[in-house]
Amino acid sequence: MQESELIEFCRKPRTKEVLARQFGFDEKHPAYFVKNYIIPLIEEGRLKYTIPEKPRSKNQQIVVAE
């Protein structure tokens, strides 16, 4: 998987389950995908949470940081 594909897919806010499914990971248990792909991009400032004050919210989505 290319980071650029992931970032482009996140132009529209997406849940971690949708992201995991799109990139071939288990959507019911997306922790591995989030830890290894999403969190590093959030830390780099390339992606962000839609609800940053509640990262574990059931309504949380991930979107491109602009």
mmCIF file of C-alpha atoms in Angstrom, residues 24-53:
data_model
loop_
_atom_site.group_PDB
_atom_site.id
_atom_site.type_symbol
_atom_site.label_atom_id
_atom_site.label_comp_id
_atom_site.label_asym_id
_atom_site.label_seq_id
_atom_site.Cartn_x
_atom_site.Cartn_y
_atom_site.Cartn_z
ATOM 1 C CA GLY A 24 -7.226 -5.216 2.742
ATOM 2 C CA PHE A 25 -7.110 -5.399 6.537
ATOM 3 C CA ASP A 26 -9.616 -6.868 9.000
ATOM 4 C CA GLU A 27 -12.347 -4.254 9.418
ATOM 5 C CA LYS A 28 -13.595 -5.821 12.655
ATOM 6 C CA HIS A 29 -10.180 -5.481 14.312
ATOM 7 C CA PRO A 30 -8.427 -2.549 12.622
ATOM 8 C CA ALA A 31 -5.927 -1.931 15.465
ATOM 9 C CA TYR A 32 -2.893 -3.238 13.524
ATOM 10 C CA PHE A 33 -3.757 -1.095 10.520
ATOM 11 C CA VAL A 34 -4.355 2.010 12.641
ATOM 12 C CA LYS A 35 -1.177 1.551 14.696
ATOM 13 C CA ASN A 36 1.111 0.919 11.738
ATOM 14 C CA TYR A 37 -0.370 3.118 9.017
ATOM 15 C CA ILE A 38 -2.745 5.762 10.382
ATOM 16 C CA ILE A 39 -1.035 6.874 13.611
ATOM 17 C CA PRO A 40 2.344 7.553 11.915
ATOM 18 C CA LEU A 41 0.622 9.761 9.325
ATOM 19 C CA ILE A 42 -1.284 11.603 12.054
ATOM 20 C CA GLU A 43 1.985 12.158 13.951
ATOM 21 C CA GLU A 44 3.573 13.511 10.745
ATOM 22 C CA GLY A 45 0.649 15.916 10.356
ATOM 23 C CA ARG A 46 -0.526 14.448 7.056
ATOM 24 C CA LEU A 47 -3.792 13.050 8.444
ATOM 25 C CA LYS A 48 -5.915 14.164 11.395
ATOM 26 C CA TYR A 49 -8.858 13.059 13.482
ATOM 27 C CA THR A 50 -12.177 14.815 12.912
ATOM 28 C CA ILE A 51 -12.676 14.853 16.706
ATOM 29 C CA PRO A 52 -9.097 15.359 17.985
ATOM 30 C CA GLU A 53 -10.121 15.844 21.614
#
